[in-house]
Coordinates of C-alpha atoms in Angstrom, one line a residue:
X1 CA 22.5 -77.5 12.2
X2 CA 23.7 -75.1 14.2
X3 CA 25.2 -73.2 11.3
X4 CA 21.8 -73.2 9.4
X5 CA 20.0 -71.7 12.6
X6 CA 22.5 -68.9 12.5
X7 CA 22.3 -67.8 8.8
X8 CA 18.2 -68.1 9.3
X9 CA 18.3 -65.9 12.5
X10 CA 20.7 -63.1 10.5
X11 CA 17.9 -62.0 7.9
X12 CA 15.0 -62.1 10.8
X13 CA 17.1 -59.4 12.8
X14 CA 17.8 -57.1 10.3
X15 CA 14.1 -57.0 9.1
X16 CA 13.4 -56.5 13.1
X17 CA 15.9 -53.5 13.0
X18 CA 13.9 -52.4 9.9
X19 CA 10.4 -52.2 11.2
X20 CA 11.8 -50.3 14.4
X21 CA 13.4 -47.9 12.1
X22 CA 11.0 -47.5 9.5
X23 CA 8.7 -45.4 11.6
X24 CA 11.2 -43.1 12.7
X25 CA 12.5 -42.3 9.2
X26 CA 8.7 -41.7 7.8
X27 CA 8.0 -39.3 10.7
X28 CA 11.5 -37.2 10.0
X29 CA 11.0 -36.5 6.2
X30 CA 7.5 -35.8 6.4
X31 CA 7.9 -33.0 9.4
X32 CA 11.2 -31.9 8.0
X33 CA 10.6 -31.8 4.0
X34 CA 8.0 -30.0 4.2
X35 CA 9.3 -27.2 6.5
X36 CA 12.8 -27.1 4.5
X37 CA 10.4 -26.3 1.5
X38 CA 8.1 -23.7 3.0
X39 CA 11.5 -21.8 4.4
X40 CA 13.1 -22.0 0.5
X41 CA 10.0 -20.3 -0.8
X42 CA 9.9 -17.9 1.8
X43 CA 13.3 -16.8 1.0
X44 CA 12.5 -16.3 -2.6
X45 CA 9.5 -14.5 -2.2
X46 CA 11.3 -12.2 0.3
X47 CA 13.4 -9.4 -0.6
X48 CA 16.7 -9.7 2.0
X49 CA 18.9 -7.0 3.3
X50 CA 21.5 -7.8 0.8
X51 CA 19.9 -6.3 -2.1
X52 CA 19.1 -9.4 -4.0
X53 CA 16.3 -9.1 -6.4
X54 CA 13.1 -11.0 -5.9
X55 CA 9.5 -11.1 -6.7
X56 CA 7.3 -9.0 -3.8
X57 CA 3.3 -8.9 -3.3
X58 CA 1.8 -5.9 -4.8
X59 CA 0.4 -3.8 -3.0
X60 CA -3.1 -3.5 -2.4
X61 CA -5.8 -0.8 -3.0
X62 CA -9.5 -1.3 -1.9
X63 CA -12.3 1.4 -3.7
X64 CA -15.5 1.3 -2.1
X65 CA -18.1 2.9 -3.9
X66 CA -21.1 4.8 -1.6
X67 CA -23.8 5.8 -4.1
X68 CA -26.6 7.8 -3.0
X69 CA -29.8 6.6 -4.9
X70 CA -32.2 9.0 -3.4
X71 CA -32.2 11.7 -5.7
X72 CA -35.3 12.5 -8.0
X73 CA -33.5 14.5 -10.8
X74 CA -33.0 11.3 -13.2
X75 CA -30.5 13.0 -15.5
X76 CA -28.6 14.0 -12.5
X77 CA -28.3 10.5 -11.6
X78 CA -27.3 9.5 -14.8
X79 CA -24.6 12.2 -14.8
X80 CA -22.9 10.9 -11.4
X81 CA -23.2 7.3 -12.9
X82 CA -20.8 8.5 -15.8
X83 CA -18.6 10.7 -13.0
X84 CA -17.9 7.5 -10.9
X85 CA -17.3 5.5 -13.9
X86 CA -14.8 7.6 -15.3
X87 CA -13.2 8.1 -11.5
X88 CA -13.0 4.3 -11.4
X89 CA -11.4 3.7 -14.9
X90 CA -8.8 6.3 -14.1
X91 CA -7.7 4.6 -11.1
X92 CA -7.5 1.5 -12.7
X93 CA -5.7 2.7 -15.5
X94 CA -2.8 4.4 -13.1
X95 CA -2.7 1.6 -10.6
X96 CA -2.8 -1.5 -12.6
X97 CA 0.4 -2.0 -13.0
X98 CA 1.6 -0.8 -9.1
X99 CA -1.0 -2.1 -6.9
X100 CA -4.0 -5.3 -6.6
X101 CA -7.1 -3.2 -6.7
X102 CA -10.2 -4.5 -4.8
X103 CA -13.4 -2.4 -5.6
X104 CA -16.8 -2.9 -3.5
X105 CA -20.3 -0.9 -3.8
X106 CA -22.7 0.3 -1.6
X107 CA -25.9 2.0 -2.3
X108 CA -27.7 3.9 0.0
X109 CA -30.8 6.6 0.8
X110 CA -32.1 5.9 4.7
X111 CA -30.0 2.4 4.8
X112 CA -27.3 1.3 3.1
X113 CA -27.3 -2.1 1.4
X114 CA -24.0 -4.0 0.3
X115 CA -24.3 -4.6 -3.2
X116 CA -20.8 -6.0 -3.9
X117 CA -18.1 -6.4 -0.9
X118 CA -14.4 -5.8 -1.6
X119 CA -13.9 -9.6 -0.7
X120 CA -16.2 -11.1 -3.0
X121 CA -14.9 -12.8 -6.2
X122 CA -15.6 -10.3 -8.5
X123 CA -13.5 -7.5 -6.7
X124 CA -10.9 -7.4 -8.8
X125 CA -13.1 -6.7 -11.8
X126 CA -13.6 -2.8 -12.4
X127 CA -16.1 -3.5 -15.1
X128 CA -18.3 -5.8 -13.0
X129 CA -18.6 -3.0 -10.5
X130 CA -19.6 -0.1 -13.3
X131 CA -22.0 -2.4 -14.6
X132 CA -23.7 -2.9 -11.2
X133 CA -23.6 0.9 -10.7
X134 CA -25.3 1.6 -14.0
X135 CA -28.1 -1.1 -13.2
X136 CA -28.8 1.2 -10.6
X137 CA -32.1 3.3 -10.4
X138 CA -33.2 6.5 -8.3
X139 CA -35.8 5.9 -5.6
X140 CA -37.6 8.9 -4.0
X141 CA -36.5 9.0 -0.1
X142 CA -37.6 12.0 2.3
X143 CA -34.4 10.6 4.1
X144 CA -31.1 9.8 3.3
X145 CA -28.2 8.7 5.3
X146 CA -24.4 8.8 4.3
X147 CA -23.2 8.5 7.7
X148 CA -24.7 4.6 8.1
X149 CA -22.9 4.1 4.7
X150 CA -19.8 5.2 5.7
X151 CA -19.9 3.2 9.3
X152 CA -20.7 -0.3 7.0
X153 CA -18.0 0.9 4.4
X154 CA -15.5 0.8 7.2
X155 CA -16.3 -2.5 8.1
X156 CA -16.0 -4.0 4.6
X157 CA -12.5 -2.9 4.8
X158 CA -9.7 -5.8 5.0
X159 CA -7.2 -5.4 8.1
X160 CA -5.0 -7.9 7.3
X161 CA -2.5 -6.2 5.0
X162 CA 0.2 -3.7 5.8
X163 CA 0.2 -2.6 2.1
X164 CA -3.3 -1.7 2.3
X165 CA -4.6 1.7 1.1
X166 CA -8.2 2.3 1.9
X167 CA -10.5 4.9 -0.4
X168 CA -14.3 5.9 -0.3
X169 CA -15.6 7.4 -3.3
X170 CA -18.8 8.9 -2.0
X171 CA -21.1 9.6 -4.9
X172 CA -23.4 12.5 -2.7
X173 CA -24.2 16.3 -3.1
X174 CA -24.0 16.8 0.8
X175 CA -27.7 17.0 1.5
X176 CA -28.8 14.8 4.0
X177 CA -31.1 13.8 6.9
X178 CA -27.9 12.7 9.3
X179 CA -28.4 13.7 13.2
X180 CA -24.5 15.6 14.3
X181 CA -24.1 12.8 16.5
X182 CA -24.4 10.2 13.5
X183 CA -21.9 12.4 11.6
X184 CA -19.2 12.6 14.3
X185 CA -19.2 8.7 14.7
X186 CA -19.0 8.1 10.9
X187 CA -15.9 10.7 10.8
X188 CA -14.2 9.7 13.6
X189 CA -14.5 5.8 12.7
X190 CA -13.0 6.6 9.3
X191 CA -10.0 8.5 11.1
X192 CA -9.4 5.7 13.0
X193 CA -9.6 3.3 9.8
X194 CA -7.1 5.6 8.1
X195 CA -9.7 5.7 5.3
X196 CA -9.3 8.3 3.0
X197 CA -12.8 9.9 1.3
X198 CA -13.4 11.5 -1.9
X199 CA -16.8 13.0 -2.9
X200 CA -18.5 12.8 -6.4
X201 CA -21.0 15.5 -6.3
X202 CA -23.1 18.0 -8.8
X203 CA -23.2 21.4 -9.4
X204 CA -25.6 22.2 -6.6
X205 CA -23.6 20.9 -3.0
X206 CA -23.9 21.1 0.8
X207 CA -19.8 21.8 0.8
X208 CA -19.5 22.2 4.7
X209 CA -21.2 18.6 5.1
X210 CA -18.9 17.3 2.1
X211 CA -15.8 18.8 3.7
X212 CA -16.3 17.1 7.1
X213 CA -16.0 14.0 5.3
X214 CA -13.0 14.6 3.4
X215 CA -10.9 15.7 6.1
X216 CA -11.5 19.5 5.0
X217 CA -10.0 19.0 1.4
X218 CA -11.4 21.0 -1.6
X219 CA -9.5 18.9 -3.7
X220 CA -11.3 16.3 -2.7
X221 CA -14.6 17.1 -3.9
X222 CA -15.4 16.6 -7.8
X223 CA -18.3 19.3 -8.1
X224 CA -17.8 20.2 -11.9
X225 CA -15.5 20.9 -14.5
X226 CA -13.6 23.5 -12.7
X227 CA -12.9 21.3 -9.9
X228 CA -11.5 18.2 -12.5
X229 CA -8.0 19.2 -12.3
X230 CA -7.7 19.7 -8.8
X231 CA -9.6 16.5 -7.5
X232 CA -7.6 14.4 -10.3
X233 CA -4.6 15.6 -8.6
X234 CA -5.5 14.8 -4.9
X235 CA -6.8 12.1 -5.9
X236 CA -3.5 10.7 -7.4
X237 CA -1.5 12.1 -4.6
X238 CA -3.7 9.5 -2.2
X239 CA -2.1 6.8 -4.2
X240 CA 1.7 8.0 -4.0
X241 CA 2.4 5.5 -1.4
X242 CA 2.9 3.0 -4.2
X243 CA 5.7 4.8 -5.8
X244 CA 7.7 5.1 -2.6
X245 CA 7.5 1.6 -2.5
X246 CA 8.8 0.4 -5.6
X247 CA 11.6 2.6 -4.7
X248 CA 12.4 0.6 -1.6
X249 CA 11.8 -2.2 -2.9
X250 CA 14.5 -1.5 -5.7
X251 CA 16.8 -0.6 -2.8
X252 CA 17.1 3.4 -4.3
X253 CA 17.8 6.4 -2.1
X254 CA 16.3 9.1 -3.4
X255 CA 17.4 12.6 -2.6
X256 CA 15.5 15.3 -4.6
X257 CA 18.2 18.2 -3.3
X258 CA 20.5 16.1 -4.7
X259 CA 22.7 17.5 -7.9
X260 CA 22.7 15.1 -10.9
X261 CA 25.8 14.6 -12.6
X262 CA 26.7 14.6 -16.2
X263 CA 25.4 11.1 -17.6
X264 CA 28.5 11.0 -19.7
X265 CA 30.5 10.7 -16.5
X266 CA 29.0 7.5 -15.5
X267 CA 28.6 6.0 -19.0
X268 CA 30.7 3.2 -18.0
X269 CA 29.5 2.5 -14.5
X270 CA 27.4 -1.0 -14.4
X271 CA 24.5 -1.7 -12.3
X272 CA 24.5 -5.3 -11.3
X273 CA 21.8 -7.5 -9.7
X274 CA 23.0 -10.0 -8.0
X275 CA 22.3 -13.7 -9.1
X276 CA 21.9 -12.5 -12.8
X277 CA 18.6 -11.0 -12.1
X278 CA 16.8 -8.5 -14.4
X279 CA 16.1 -5.2 -13.2
X280 CA 12.5 -3.7 -14.0
X281 CA 12.6 -0.1 -14.8
X282 CA 9.5 2.1 -13.8
X283 CA 8.3 5.6 -14.7
X284 CA 6.0 8.0 -12.4
X285 CA 3.7 10.2 -14.5
X286 CA 2.8 14.0 -13.1
X287 CA -1.1 13.6 -14.2
X288 CA -1.8 16.9 -12.4
X289 CA -3.1 18.2 -15.8
X290 CA -4.9 15.1 -17.0
X291 CA -8.5 16.1 -17.8
X292 CA -10.6 12.6 -18.3
X293 CA -13.8 13.2 -16.3

């Protein structure tokens, strides 16, 4: 009888111990495993100091179009729409492989109206923004305020990315009714946010006003056919930081003054990437002579 009681007591003891340990084991696995998985993913997506090749997040280019709709001349208005479309397509063409582009649109006269925020679902679609630009119609207004539009525009740029480049394309001829203090406030805000402003204007412009927005750089003003080459060259230089980042990702040290040896001397040297990964090759083209606008 005592023997049977001992046998029946043994399974109960095991069950009691299991019931005590199960919650502890479950808690451990629910906390440790997700953390180790996240750490593993982070290790894969981050380039370490040993030079391992891995996948890195693209740089972000945020482009905001500020379009002045106060012009009465319909032909001039249509030409402005065509100019800004060609500028946007040029930007999209030369940066689509090196950056993630986001586009926004603000129409303004006396007051600005946000038609497409940079963080909207369609902000990465350049065709959608161009379609919105061509849907704009001129509205006669005695007052027009690019300063107010610039202030609203700077608030739309995201500040959560260190690899972000912010550009404003101001479609405006420089004639406005802003007070001096309003213009100064807008210029100060642009400088503090590190925003580059480029102006798309017609043949007849108020250059002094536009230069105050473009950091006194004439190359940032598109005012006619003669200014096309310089404008495109200046615009491309504003985005050159993406080429520099790509070089850093591949761990190359570039010395422009270094003498290049004969390639035959290095024909048998091998460049290997750790873990057997493939190495991507990219080219940086000088588009200074490009006449696309």
